[in-house]
XYZ file of C-alpha atoms in Angstrom:
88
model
C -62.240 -131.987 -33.298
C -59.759 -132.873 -30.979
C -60.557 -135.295 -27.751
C -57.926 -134.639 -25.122
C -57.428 -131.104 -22.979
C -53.817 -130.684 -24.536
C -55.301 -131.017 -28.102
C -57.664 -128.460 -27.601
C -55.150 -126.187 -25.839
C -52.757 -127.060 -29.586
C -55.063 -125.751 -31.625
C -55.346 -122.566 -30.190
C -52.070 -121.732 -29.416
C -51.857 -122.812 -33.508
C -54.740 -120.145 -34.010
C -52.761 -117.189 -32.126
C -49.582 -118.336 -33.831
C -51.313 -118.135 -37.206
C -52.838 -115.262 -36.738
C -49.424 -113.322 -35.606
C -47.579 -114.811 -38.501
C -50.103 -113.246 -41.106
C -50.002 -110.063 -39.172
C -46.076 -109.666 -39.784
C -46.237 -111.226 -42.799
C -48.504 -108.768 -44.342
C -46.416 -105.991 -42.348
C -43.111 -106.957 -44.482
C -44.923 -107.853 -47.411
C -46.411 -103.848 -47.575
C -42.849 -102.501 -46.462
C -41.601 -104.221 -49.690
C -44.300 -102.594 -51.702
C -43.929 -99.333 -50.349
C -39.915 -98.913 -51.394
C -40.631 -100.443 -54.655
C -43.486 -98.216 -55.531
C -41.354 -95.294 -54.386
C -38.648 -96.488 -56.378
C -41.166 -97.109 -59.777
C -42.276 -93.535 -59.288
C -38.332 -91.832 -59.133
C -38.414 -91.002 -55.947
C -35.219 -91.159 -54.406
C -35.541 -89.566 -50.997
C -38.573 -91.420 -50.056
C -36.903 -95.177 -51.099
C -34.049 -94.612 -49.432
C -36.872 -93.589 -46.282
C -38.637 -96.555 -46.954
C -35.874 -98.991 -47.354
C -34.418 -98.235 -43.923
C -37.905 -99.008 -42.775
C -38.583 -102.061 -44.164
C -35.202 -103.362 -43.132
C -35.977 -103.066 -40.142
C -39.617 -104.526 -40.009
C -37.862 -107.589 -41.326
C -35.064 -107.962 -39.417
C -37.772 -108.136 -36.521
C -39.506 -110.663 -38.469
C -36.620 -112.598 -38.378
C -35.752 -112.353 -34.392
C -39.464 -113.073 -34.253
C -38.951 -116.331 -35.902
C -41.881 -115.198 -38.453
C -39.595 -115.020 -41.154
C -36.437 -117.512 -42.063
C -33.507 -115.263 -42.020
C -32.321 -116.163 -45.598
C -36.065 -115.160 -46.820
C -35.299 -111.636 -45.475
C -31.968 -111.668 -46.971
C -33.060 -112.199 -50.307
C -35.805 -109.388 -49.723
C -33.169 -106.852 -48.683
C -31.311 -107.717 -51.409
C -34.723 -107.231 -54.122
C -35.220 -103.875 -52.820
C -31.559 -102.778 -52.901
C -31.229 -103.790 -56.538
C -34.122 -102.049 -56.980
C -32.946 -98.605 -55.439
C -29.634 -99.466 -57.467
C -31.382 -98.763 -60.701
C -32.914 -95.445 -59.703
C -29.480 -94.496 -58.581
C -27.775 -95.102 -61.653
Protein backbone atom coordinates (compact mmCIF):
# COMPACT_ATOMS: atom_id res chain seq x y z
CA UNK A 1 0.00 0.00 0.00
CA UNK A 2 1.61 3.01 -0.82
CA UNK A 3 2.04 6.06 1.90
CA UNK A 4 2.53 9.28 -0.02
CA UNK A 5 -0.30 11.15 -2.43
CA UNK A 6 2.07 10.69 -5.56
CA UNK A 7 2.31 6.89 -4.83
CA UNK A 8 -1.18 6.45 -4.78
CA UNK A 9 -1.72 8.66 -7.84
CA UNK A 10 1.39 5.87 -9.57
CA UNK A 11 -0.49 3.14 -9.12
CA UNK A 12 -3.37 4.14 -10.84
CA UNK A 13 -2.12 5.76 -13.64
CA UNK A 14 -0.13 2.02 -13.71
CA UNK A 15 -3.77 0.47 -13.51
CA UNK A 16 -5.18 2.58 -16.64
CA UNK A 17 -1.89 1.98 -18.42
CA UNK A 18 -2.25 -1.75 -17.84
CA UNK A 19 -5.44 -2.00 -18.61
CA UNK A 20 -5.01 -0.10 -22.20
CA UNK A 21 -2.00 -2.19 -22.98
CA UNK A 22 -4.06 -5.54 -22.63
CA UNK A 23 -6.83 -3.95 -24.55
CA UNK A 24 -4.49 -3.43 -27.74
CA UNK A 25 -2.67 -6.21 -27.05
CA UNK A 26 -5.49 -8.55 -27.32
CA UNK A 27 -6.73 -6.29 -30.38
CA UNK A 28 -3.39 -7.28 -32.45
CA UNK A 29 -3.11 -10.51 -31.00
CA UNK A 30 -6.94 -11.46 -32.66
CA UNK A 31 -5.97 -9.48 -35.96
CA UNK A 32 -3.09 -12.04 -36.21
CA UNK A 33 -5.46 -14.88 -35.68
CA UNK A 34 -7.96 -13.77 -37.94
CA UNK A 35 -5.47 -13.63 -41.28
CA UNK A 36 -3.96 -16.82 -40.25
CA UNK A 37 -7.16 -18.68 -39.83
CA UNK A 38 -8.25 -17.22 -43.16
CA UNK A 39 -5.16 -18.23 -44.62
CA UNK A 40 -5.40 -22.14 -42.92
CA UNK A 41 -8.85 -22.31 -44.46
CA UNK A 42 -7.65 -21.17 -48.42
CA UNK A 43 -9.14 -18.23 -48.42
CA UNK A 44 -7.41 -15.82 -50.37
CA UNK A 45 -9.67 -12.80 -50.68
CA UNK A 46 -10.46 -12.63 -47.09
CA UNK A 47 -6.39 -12.80 -45.92
CA UNK A 48 -5.44 -10.43 -48.10
CA UNK A 49 -8.79 -8.34 -46.26
CA UNK A 50 -7.55 -9.24 -43.09
CA UNK A 51 -3.92 -8.60 -43.50
CA UNK A 52 -4.45 -4.98 -44.51
CA UNK A 53 -6.38 -4.83 -41.30
CA UNK A 54 -4.21 -6.08 -38.97
CA UNK A 55 -1.40 -4.00 -40.36
CA UNK A 56 -2.88 -1.40 -39.53
CA UNK A 57 -4.13 -2.21 -35.90
CA UNK A 58 -0.44 -2.68 -35.31
CA UNK A 59 1.09 -0.02 -36.77
CA UNK A 60 -1.23 1.97 -34.24
CA UNK A 61 0.03 -0.17 -31.60
CA UNK A 62 3.24 0.92 -32.35
CA UNK A 63 2.57 4.95 -32.51
CA UNK A 64 0.73 4.07 -29.33
CA UNK A 65 3.87 2.93 -27.76
CA UNK A 66 1.85 -0.45 -26.82
CA UNK A 67 3.86 -2.37 -29.01
CA UNK A 68 7.91 -2.10 -29.75
CA UNK A 69 8.10 -1.40 -33.37
CA UNK A 70 10.43 -4.39 -34.19
CA UNK A 71 7.66 -6.73 -32.36
CA UNK A 72 5.21 -5.54 -35.08
CA UNK A 73 7.72 -5.99 -37.69
CA UNK A 74 8.29 -9.44 -37.07
CA UNK A 75 4.35 -9.93 -36.90
CA UNK A 76 3.88 -8.39 -40.35
CA UNK A 77 6.39 -10.37 -41.54
CA UNK A 78 4.60 -13.99 -39.83
CA UNK A 79 1.49 -13.19 -41.54
CA UNK A 80 3.01 -12.30 -44.93
CA UNK A 81 4.90 -15.58 -45.06
CA UNK A 82 1.92 -16.99 -44.22
CA UNK A 83 -0.26 -15.48 -47.15
CA UNK A 84 2.98 -16.38 -49.27
CA UNK A 85 2.20 -20.03 -49.00
CA UNK A 86 -1.45 -19.82 -49.98
CA UNK A 87 -0.27 -17.83 -52.92
CA UNK A 88 2.04 -20.21 -54.22
Amino acid sequence: MPNKKSAERRVRIAERNRLYNKAWTSRCKTAVKRVLEAVEAGNAEEAHKVFNTAQSVIDKAVVKGVMHKNTASRRKELMSRHLKTLNA
